[in-house]
Amino acid sequence: MGLFTKDIQTFEDLFLHQLQDIYYAEKQIAKALPKMAEKSGNPQLAQAFEGHLGESQGQIDRLEKVFAQLGETPKGVTCPAIDGIIKEANEVSGEIADKAVLDAALVAAGQAVEHYEITRYGTLISWAKQLGRTDAVSLLEATLAEEKAADVRLTKLAESRINKAAEAV
Ligand code: ZN
Ligand code: FE
Ligand code: FE
Ligand code: FE
């Protein structure tokens, strides 16, 4: 591939690429969350995953607003990182027999997802600020706050009961 055939030429192009990456990732996450809720033995964990599914749908809507602000049609590009995180979660859960141990693994998988999103939205916010896209900044910040809260919720659930229950097996 020659220099002029590359899709990403400018910082704006890079911002758009990162937006397409997280758009794809959010859609994969929205597909994975109901399955994670279904596998959860702890009802509060299932509820946390289901609640975050609702938030994720709102996050997809926010990303579509950001695409509109840029005059772009919403489009995803494959994110190998989220595909890998979800694949790893499925592989590990497939190897676990006990429900309580599985719950601990599901929390860990959920936190890997949240941390990926936190790094992506953090970068997108910095880039949007640099590019003077203040309209996008507030939308991305609202989502980042939800991702951080989802991560904290999972930590609290794990440390208050799920890890203890897993150890008791
Ligand atoms: Zn990418
Ligand atoms: Fe998200
Ligand atoms: Fe990615
Ligand atoms: Fe999330």
Coordinates of N, CA and C and ligand atoms in Angstrom, one line a residue:
M1 N 0.8 -1.2 0.0 CA 0.0 0.0 0.0 C 0.9 1.3 0.0
G2 N 0.7 2.1 -1.0 CA 1.5 3.3 -1.1 C 1.0 4.4 -0.1
L3 N 1.8 5.4 0.1 CA 1.5 6.4 1.1 C 0.1 7.0 0.9
F4 N -0.3 7.3 -0.4 CA -1.5 8.0 -0.7 C -2.7 7.2 -0.7
T5 N -2.6 5.8 -0.5 CA -3.7 5.0 -0.5 C -4.1 4.7 1.0
K6 N -3.4 5.2 1.9 CA -3.7 5.0 3.3 C -4.9 5.9 3.7
D7 N -5.8 5.3 4.5 CA -7.1 6.0 4.9 C -6.8 7.1 5.9
I8 N -5.9 7.0 6.7 CA -5.7 8.0 7.8 C -4.5 8.9 7.4
Q9 N -4.9 10.1 7.0 CA -3.8 11.1 6.7 C -3.6 12.1 7.7
T10 N -4.8 12.6 8.3 CA -4.7 13.7 9.3 C -5.1 13.2 10.7
F11 N -4.9 14.2 11.6 CA -5.4 13.9 13.0 C -6.9 13.8 13.0
E12 N -7.6 14.6 12.2 CA -9.1 14.4 12.1 C -9.5 13.0 11.6
D13 N -8.7 12.5 10.6 CA -9.0 11.1 10.1 C -8.8 10.1 11.3
L14 N -7.7 10.4 12.1 CA -7.4 9.4 13.2 C -8.5 9.5 14.2
F15 N -9.0 10.7 14.5 CA -10.2 10.9 15.4 C -11.4 10.1 14.9
L16 N -11.7 10.2 13.6 CA -12.8 9.5 13.0 C -12.6 8.0 13.1
H17 N -11.4 7.6 12.8 CA -11.1 6.1 12.9 C -11.3 5.6 14.3
Q18 N -10.9 6.3 15.3 CA -11.1 5.9 16.7 C -12.5 5.9 17.1
L19 N -13.3 6.8 16.5 CA -14.7 6.9 16.7 C -15.4 5.6 16.1
Q20 N -15.0 5.3 14.9 CA -15.5 4.1 14.3 C -15.2 2.8 15.0
D21 N -14.0 2.8 15.6 CA -13.5 1.7 16.4 C -14.4 1.5 17.6
I22 N -14.6 2.5 18.3 CA -15.4 2.4 19.6 C -16.9 2.2 19.2
Y23 N -17.3 2.6 18.1 CA -18.7 2.4 17.6 C -18.9 0.9 17.4
Y24 N -18.0 0.3 16.7 CA -18.0 -1.2 16.5 C -17.9 -1.9 17.9
A25 N -17.0 -1.4 18.7 CA -16.8 -2.1 20.0 C -18.1 -2.0 20.9
E26 N -18.7 -0.8 20.9 CA -20.0 -0.7 21.7 C -21.1 -1.7 21.2
K27 N -21.1 -1.9 19.9 CA -22.1 -2.8 19.3 C -21.8 -4.2 19.7
Q28 N -20.5 -4.6 19.7 CA -20.2 -5.9 20.1 C -20.5 -6.1 21.6
I29 N -20.2 -5.1 22.4 CA -20.5 -5.1 23.8 C -22.0 -5.3 24.1
A30 N -22.8 -4.6 23.3 CA -24.2 -4.7 23.5 C -24.7 -6.1 23.1
K31 N -24.0 -6.8 22.3 CA -24.4 -8.2 22.0 C -23.9 -9.1 23.1
A32 N -22.8 -8.8 23.7 CA -22.2 -9.7 24.7 C -22.9 -9.6 26.0
L33 N -23.3 -8.4 26.4 CA -23.8 -8.1 27.8 C -25.0 -9.0 28.1
P34 N -26.0 -9.2 27.2 CA -27.1 -10.1 27.6 C -26.7 -11.5 27.9
K35 N -25.6 -12.0 27.1 CA -25.1 -13.3 27.4 C -24.4 -13.4 28.7
M36 N -23.7 -12.3 29.0 CA -23.0 -12.3 30.3 C -24.0 -12.3 31.5
A37 N -25.1 -11.6 31.3 CA -26.2 -11.5 32.3 C -26.8 -12.9 32.5
E38 N -27.0 -13.6 31.4 CA -27.6 -14.9 31.4 C -26.7 -15.9 32.1
K39 N -25.4 -15.8 32.0 CA -24.5 -16.7 32.6 C -24.3 -16.4 34.1
S40 N -24.6 -15.2 34.5 CA -24.4 -14.8 35.9 C -25.3 -15.6 36.9
G41 N -24.7 -16.1 37.9 CA -25.5 -16.8 39.0 C -26.0 -15.8 40.0
N42 N -25.2 -14.8 40.3 CA -25.6 -13.7 41.2 C -26.6 -12.8 40.5
P43 N -27.8 -12.6 41.1 CA -28.8 -11.7 40.5 C -28.4 -10.3 40.4
Q44 N -27.6 -9.8 41.4 CA -27.1 -8.4 41.3 C -26.1 -8.2 40.1
L45 N -25.3 -9.3 39.9 CA -24.4 -9.2 38.8 C -25.1 -9.2 37.5
A46 N -26.1 -10.1 37.4 CA -27.0 -10.1 36.2 C -27.6 -8.7 35.9
Q47 N -28.1 -8.1 37.0 CA -28.7 -6.8 37.0 C -27.7 -5.7 36.5
A48 N -26.5 -5.8 37.0 CA -25.4 -4.9 36.6 C -25.2 -4.9 35.1
F49 N -25.1 -6.2 34.6 CA -24.8 -6.3 33.2 C -26.0 -5.8 32.4
E50 N -27.2 -6.1 32.8 CA -28.4 -5.7 32.1 C -28.6 -4.2 32.1
G51 N -28.3 -3.6 33.3 CA -28.3 -2.1 33.5 C -27.3 -1.4 32.5
H52 N -26.2 -2.0 32.4 CA -25.1 -1.4 31.6 C -25.5 -1.6 30.1
L53 N -26.3 -2.6 29.8 CA -26.7 -2.8 28.4 C -27.6 -1.6 28.0
G54 N -28.5 -1.2 28.9 CA -29.3 0.0 28.6 C -28.4 1.2 28.4
E55 N -27.4 1.4 29.2 CA -26.5 2.5 29.1 C -25.7 2.4 27.8
S56 N -25.3 1.2 27.4 CA -24.6 1.0 26.2 C -25.4 1.5 24.9
Q57 N -26.7 1.2 25.0 CA -27.5 1.6 23.9 C -27.6 3.1 23.8
G58 N -27.6 3.8 24.9 CA -27.5 5.3 24.9 C -26.2 5.8 24.5
Q59 N -25.1 5.0 24.7 CA -23.8 5.4 24.3 C -23.6 5.3 22.8
I60 N -24.3 4.3 22.2 CA -24.3 4.1 20.8 C -25.0 5.3 20.2
D61 N -26.1 5.7 20.8 CA -26.8 6.9 20.3 C -26.0 8.2 20.3
R62 N -25.2 8.3 21.4 CA -24.3 9.5 21.6 C -23.3 9.5 20.5
L63 N -22.7 8.3 20.2 CA -21.7 8.2 19.1 C -22.3 8.6 17.8
E64 N -23.5 8.2 17.6 CA -24.2 8.6 16.3 C -24.4 10.1 16.2
K65 N -24.6 10.8 17.4 CA -24.7 12.2 17.4 C -23.3 12.8 17.1
V66 N -22.2 12.2 17.6 CA -20.9 12.7 17.3 C -20.6 12.6 15.8
F67 N -20.9 11.4 15.2 CA -20.8 11.3 13.8 C -21.5 12.4 13.0
A68 N -22.7 12.7 13.4 CA -23.5 13.7 12.8 C -22.9 15.1 12.9
Q69 N -22.3 15.4 14.1 CA -21.6 16.6 14.3 C -20.4 16.8 13.3
L70 N -19.8 15.6 13.0 CA -18.7 15.7 12.0 C -19.1 15.6 10.6
G71 N -20.4 15.5 10.4 CA -21.0 15.3 9.0 C -20.7 14.0 8.4
E72 N -20.5 13.0 9.3 CA -20.2 11.6 8.8 C -21.4 10.7 9.1
T73 N -21.5 9.7 8.3 CA -22.5 8.6 8.5 C -21.9 7.6 9.5
P74 N -22.6 7.2 10.5 CA -22.1 6.3 11.5 C -21.7 5.0 10.8
K75 N -20.4 4.6 11.2 CA -19.9 3.3 10.6 C -18.9 2.8 11.5
G76 N -18.8 1.4 11.6 CA -17.9 0.8 12.5 C -16.7 0.3 11.7
V77 N -15.5 0.2 12.4 CA -14.4 -0.6 11.8 C -14.1 -1.6 12.9
T78 N -13.7 -2.8 12.4 CA -13.4 -3.9 13.3 C -12.4 -3.5 14.3
C79 N -12.7 -3.8 15.6 CA -11.8 -3.5 16.7 C -11.3 -4.9 17.2
P80 N -10.1 -5.3 16.8 CA -9.6 -6.6 17.2 C -9.4 -6.7 18.7
A81 N -9.2 -5.6 19.4 CA -9.1 -5.6 20.9 C -10.3 -6.0 21.6
I82 N -11.5 -5.4 21.2 CA -12.7 -5.9 21.9 C -13.1 -7.3 21.5
D83 N -12.9 -7.6 20.2 CA -13.2 -9.0 19.8 C -12.4 -10.0 20.6
G84 N -11.1 -9.6 20.9 CA -10.2 -10.5 21.7 C -10.7 -10.6 23.2
I85 N -11.1 -9.4 23.7 CA -11.5 -9.4 25.1 C -12.8 -10.3 25.3
I86 N -13.7 -10.2 24.3 CA -15.0 -11.0 24.4 C -14.7 -12.5 24.1
K87 N -13.8 -12.7 23.2 CA -13.4 -14.1 22.9 C -12.8 -14.8 24.2
E88 N -11.9 -14.0 24.8 CA -11.2 -14.5 26.0 C -12.3 -14.8 27.1
A89 N -13.2 -13.9 27.3 CA -14.3 -14.1 28.3 C -15.1 -15.4 28.0
N90 N -15.4 -15.6 26.7 CA -16.1 -16.8 26.4 C -15.3 -18.1 26.6
E91 N -14.0 -18.0 26.3 CA -13.2 -19.2 26.4 C -13.0 -19.5 27.9
V92 N -12.8 -18.5 28.7 CA -12.6 -18.8 30.2 C -13.9 -19.3 30.8
S93 N -15.1 -18.6 30.5 CA -16.3 -19.1 31.1 C -16.7 -20.5 30.6
G94 N -16.3 -20.9 29.4 CA -16.5 -22.2 29.0 C -15.8 -23.3 29.7
E95 N -14.7 -22.9 30.4 CA -13.9 -23.8 31.2 C -14.3 -23.9 32.7
I96 N -15.3 -23.1 33.1 CA -15.6 -23.0 34.5 C -16.9 -23.8 34.8
A97 N -16.8 -24.7 35.7 CA -18.0 -25.6 36.1 C -18.9 -24.9 37.1
D98 N -18.2 -24.3 38.1 CA -19.0 -23.8 39.3 C -19.5 -22.4 39.0
K99 N -20.8 -22.2 39.4 CA -21.5 -20.9 39.1 C -20.8 -19.7 39.9
A100 N -20.4 -20.0 41.1 CA -19.8 -18.9 41.9 C -18.4 -18.5 41.4
V101 N -17.7 -19.5 40.9 CA -16.4 -19.2 40.3 C -16.6 -18.5 39.0
L102 N -17.6 -18.9 38.3 CA -17.9 -18.3 37.0 C -18.2 -16.8 37.2
D103 N -19.0 -16.5 38.2 CA -19.3 -15.1 38.5 C -18.1 -14.2 38.7
A104 N -17.1 -14.7 39.4 CA -15.8 -14.0 39.6 C -15.2 -13.8 38.2
A105 N -15.2 -14.8 37.4 CA -14.6 -14.6 36.0 C -15.4 -13.6 35.2
L106 N -16.7 -13.6 35.3 CA -17.5 -12.7 34.6 C -17.3 -11.2 35.0
V107 N -17.1 -11.0 36.3 CA -16.7 -9.7 36.7 C -15.4 -9.2 36.1
A108 N -14.4 -10.1 36.1 CA -13.1 -9.8 35.5 C -13.2 -9.5 34.1
A109 N -14.0 -10.2 33.3 CA -14.2 -10.0 31.9 C -14.9 -8.7 31.7
G110 N -15.9 -8.4 32.5 CA -16.7 -7.1 32.4 C -15.7 -5.9 32.6
Q111 N -14.9 -6.1 33.6 CA -13.9 -5.0 33.9 C -12.9 -4.8 32.8
A112 N -12.5 -5.9 32.1 CA -11.6 -5.7 31.0 C -12.3 -4.9 29.9
V113 N -13.6 -5.2 29.7 CA -14.3 -4.4 28.7 C -14.4 -2.9 29.1
E114 N -14.8 -2.7 30.4 CA -14.9 -1.3 30.8 C -13.6 -0.6 30.7
H115 N -12.5 -1.2 31.1 CA -11.2 -0.6 31.0 C -10.8 -0.2 29.6
Y116 N -11.1 -1.1 28.6 CA -10.8 -0.8 27.2 C -11.6 0.5 26.8
E117 N -12.9 0.5 27.2 CA -13.7 1.7 26.8 C -13.2 2.9 27.5
I118 N -12.7 2.8 28.8 CA -12.2 4.0 29.5 C -11.0 4.5 28.8
T119 N -10.1 3.7 28.3 CA -8.9 4.2 27.6 C -9.3 4.9 26.3
R120 N -10.3 4.2 25.6 CA -10.7 4.8 24.3 C -11.4 6.1 24.4
Y121 N -12.4 6.2 25.3 CA -13.1 7.5 25.5 C -12.2 8.6 26.1
G122 N -11.2 8.2 26.9 CA -10.3 9.2 27.4 C -9.5 9.8 26.3
T123 N -9.0 9.0 25.4 CA -8.2 9.5 24.3 C -9.1 10.3 23.3
L124 N -10.3 9.8 23.1 CA -11.2 10.6 22.2 C -11.5 12.0 22.7
I125 N -11.7 12.1 24.1 CA -12.0 13.4 24.7 C -10.8 14.3 24.5
S126 N -9.6 13.8 24.7 CA -8.4 14.6 24.5 C -8.3 15.1 23.1
W127 N -8.5 14.2 22.2 CA -8.4 14.5 20.8 C -9.5 15.5 20.3
A128 N -10.7 15.3 20.8 CA -11.8 16.2 20.5 C -11.5 17.6 21.0
K129 N -10.9 17.7 22.2 CA -10.6 19.0 22.8 C -9.5 19.7 21.9
Q130 N -8.5 18.9 21.5 CA -7.4 19.5 20.7 C -8.0 19.9 19.3
L131 N -8.9 19.2 18.8 CA -9.5 19.5 17.5 C -10.6 20.6 17.6
G132 N -10.9 21.1 18.8 CA -11.9 22.1 19.0 C -13.3 21.6 18.8
R133 N -13.5 20.3 18.9 CA -14.9 19.7 18.8 C -15.5 19.7 20.2
T134 N -15.8 20.9 20.7 CA -16.4 20.9 22.1 C -17.7 20.3 22.2
D135 N -18.4 20.3 21.0 CA -19.8 19.6 21.0 C -19.6 18.1 21.3
A136 N -18.6 17.5 20.7 CA -18.4 16.1 20.9 C -17.9 15.8 22.3
V137 N -17.1 16.7 22.9 CA -16.5 16.5 24.2 C -17.5 16.2 25.3
S138 N -18.6 17.0 25.3 CA -19.6 16.7 26.4 C -20.3 15.4 26.2
L139 N -20.6 15.0 25.0 CA -21.2 13.7 24.8 C -20.2 12.5 25.2
L140 N -19.0 12.7 24.8 CA -18.0 11.6 25.1 C -17.7 11.6 26.6
E141 N -17.8 12.7 27.3 CA -17.6 12.8 28.7 C -18.7 12.1 29.5
A142 N -19.9 12.2 29.0 CA -21.1 11.6 29.6 C -20.9 10.1 29.6
T143 N -20.4 9.6 28.4 CA -20.2 8.1 28.3 C -19.1 7.7 29.2
L144 N -18.0 8.4 29.2 CA -16.8 8.0 30.0 C -17.2 7.9 31.5
A145 N -18.1 8.8 32.0 CA -18.6 8.8 33.4 C -19.3 7.5 33.6
E146 N -20.1 7.0 32.6 CA -20.9 5.8 32.8 C -20.0 4.6 32.8
E147 N -18.9 4.6 31.9 CA -18.0 3.5 31.9 C -17.3 3.3 33.2
K148 N -16.8 4.5 33.8 CA -16.1 4.5 35.1 C -17.0 4.0 36.2
A149 N -18.3 4.4 36.1 CA -19.3 4.0 37.2 C -19.5 2.5 37.1
A150 N -19.6 2.0 35.8 CA -19.8 0.5 35.6 C -18.7 -0.3 36.2
D151 N -17.5 0.2 36.0 CA -16.3 -0.4 36.5 C -16.3 -0.4 38.1
V152 N -16.6 0.7 38.7 CA -16.7 0.8 40.1 C -17.8 -0.2 40.7
R153 N -18.9 -0.2 40.0 CA -20.0 -1.1 40.4 C -19.5 -2.6 40.5
L154 N -18.8 -3.0 39.4 CA -18.3 -4.3 39.4 C -17.3 -4.6 40.5
T155 N -16.4 -3.6 40.7 CA -15.4 -3.8 41.8 C -16.2 -4.0 43.2
K156 N -17.2 -3.2 43.4 CA -17.9 -3.3 44.7 C -18.6 -4.6 44.8
L157 N -19.3 -5.1 43.7 CA -20.0 -6.4 43.8 C -19.0 -7.5 44.0
A158 N -17.8 -7.4 43.4 CA -16.8 -8.5 43.5 C -16.3 -8.5 45.0
E159 N -16.0 -7.3 45.5 CA -15.3 -7.3 46.8 C -16.3 -7.5 47.9
S160 N -17.6 -7.2 47.7 CA -18.6 -7.3 48.8 C -19.1 -8.8 48.9
R161 N -19.2 -9.5 47.7 CA -19.8 -10.8 47.8 C -19.2 -11.8 46.8
I162 N -19.0 -11.4 45.6 CA -18.7 -12.4 44.5 C -17.4 -13.2 44.8
N163 N -16.4 -12.4 45.2 CA -15.1 -13.1 45.4 C -15.1 -14.0 46.6
K164 N -15.9 -13.6 47.6 CA -16.1 -14.5 48.8 C -16.8 -15.8 48.5
A165 N -17.9 -15.6 47.7 CA -18.7 -16.8 47.3 C -17.8 -17.7 46.4
A166 N -16.9 -17.2 45.6 CA -16.1 -18.0 44.7 C -15.1 -18.7 45.6
E167 N -14.6 -18.1 46.6 CA -13.6 -18.7 47.5 C -14.2 -19.9 48.3
A168 N -15.5 -19.7 48.6 CA -16.2 -20.7 49.5 C -16.5 -22.0 48.8
V169 N -16.3 -22.0 47.4 CA -16.6 -23.2 46.7 C -15.7 -24.4 47.0
Ligands
ZN1 ZN -8.6 0.7 14.7
FE2 FE -19.8 1.5 26.5
FE3 FE -10.2 -0.9 19.1
FE4 FE -19.2 -0.1 29.2

